[in-house]
Short mmCIF file of C-alpha atoms in Angstrom, two decimals:
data_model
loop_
_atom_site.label_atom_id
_atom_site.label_comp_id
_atom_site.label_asym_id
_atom_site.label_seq_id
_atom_site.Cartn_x
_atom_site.Cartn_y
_atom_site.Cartn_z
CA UNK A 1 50.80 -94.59 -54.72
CA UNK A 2 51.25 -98.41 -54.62
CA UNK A 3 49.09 -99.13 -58.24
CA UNK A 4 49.23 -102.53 -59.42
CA UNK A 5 51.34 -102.96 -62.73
CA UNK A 6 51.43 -105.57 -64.96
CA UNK A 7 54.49 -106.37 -67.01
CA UNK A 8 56.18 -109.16 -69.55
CA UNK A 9 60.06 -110.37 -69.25
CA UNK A 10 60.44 -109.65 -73.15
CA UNK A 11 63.90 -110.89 -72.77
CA UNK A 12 66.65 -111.95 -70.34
CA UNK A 13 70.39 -110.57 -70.71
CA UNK A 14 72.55 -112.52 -67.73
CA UNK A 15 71.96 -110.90 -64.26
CA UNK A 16 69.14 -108.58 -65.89
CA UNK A 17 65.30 -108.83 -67.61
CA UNK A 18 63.81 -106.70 -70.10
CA UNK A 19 60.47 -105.67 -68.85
CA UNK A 20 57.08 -104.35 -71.34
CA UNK A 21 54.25 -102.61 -69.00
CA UNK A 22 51.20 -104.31 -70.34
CA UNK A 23 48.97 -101.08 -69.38
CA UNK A 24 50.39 -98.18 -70.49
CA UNK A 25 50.55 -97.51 -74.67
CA UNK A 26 53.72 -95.59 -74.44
CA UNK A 27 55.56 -98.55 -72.63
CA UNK A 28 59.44 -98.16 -72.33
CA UNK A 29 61.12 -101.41 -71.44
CA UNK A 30 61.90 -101.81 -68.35
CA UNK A 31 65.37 -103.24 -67.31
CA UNK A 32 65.22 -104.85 -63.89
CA UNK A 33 67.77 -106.93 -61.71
CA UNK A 34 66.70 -110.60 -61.36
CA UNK A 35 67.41 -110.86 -58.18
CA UNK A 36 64.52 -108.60 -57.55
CA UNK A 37 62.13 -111.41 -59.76
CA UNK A 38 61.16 -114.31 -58.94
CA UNK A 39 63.77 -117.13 -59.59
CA UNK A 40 61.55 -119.34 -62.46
CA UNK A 41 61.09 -116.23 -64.69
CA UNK A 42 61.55 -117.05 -68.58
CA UNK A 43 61.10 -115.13 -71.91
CA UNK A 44 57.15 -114.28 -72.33
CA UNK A 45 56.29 -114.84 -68.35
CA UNK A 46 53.72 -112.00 -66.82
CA UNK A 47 54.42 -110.24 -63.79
CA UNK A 48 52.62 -108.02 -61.51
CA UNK A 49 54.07 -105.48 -59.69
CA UNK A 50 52.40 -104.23 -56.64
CA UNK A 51 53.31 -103.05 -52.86
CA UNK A 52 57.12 -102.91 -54.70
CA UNK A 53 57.25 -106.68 -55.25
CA UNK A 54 57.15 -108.40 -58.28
CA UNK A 55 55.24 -111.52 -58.38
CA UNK A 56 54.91 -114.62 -61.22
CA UNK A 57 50.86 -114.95 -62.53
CA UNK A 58 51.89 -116.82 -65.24
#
């Protein structure tokens, strides 16, 4: 129920990131609120997603 995703910000449009799954072939992006990111996100920056939190590895 609560998998683990992992995700990149492939771009950032004002109060919103584009997000790529990394583990899924048929990927959609993903457009996500930032406020729901953590704050020092940038273009190219992996995420994980797990327990409905998003969380900076890199």
């Amino acid at each position: 129920m609560f998998e683990k995703k992992e995700y990149v910000v492939t771009s950032i449009d004002g109060d919103y990131a584009h997000l790529l799954e990394q583990n899924n072939d048929a990927a959609e992006d993903k457009l996500v609120a930032r406020a729901l990111l953590p704050e020092n996100i940038r273009e190219g920056s992996r995420l994980e997603y797990e327990m409905m939190m998003y969380r900076l590895t890199e």
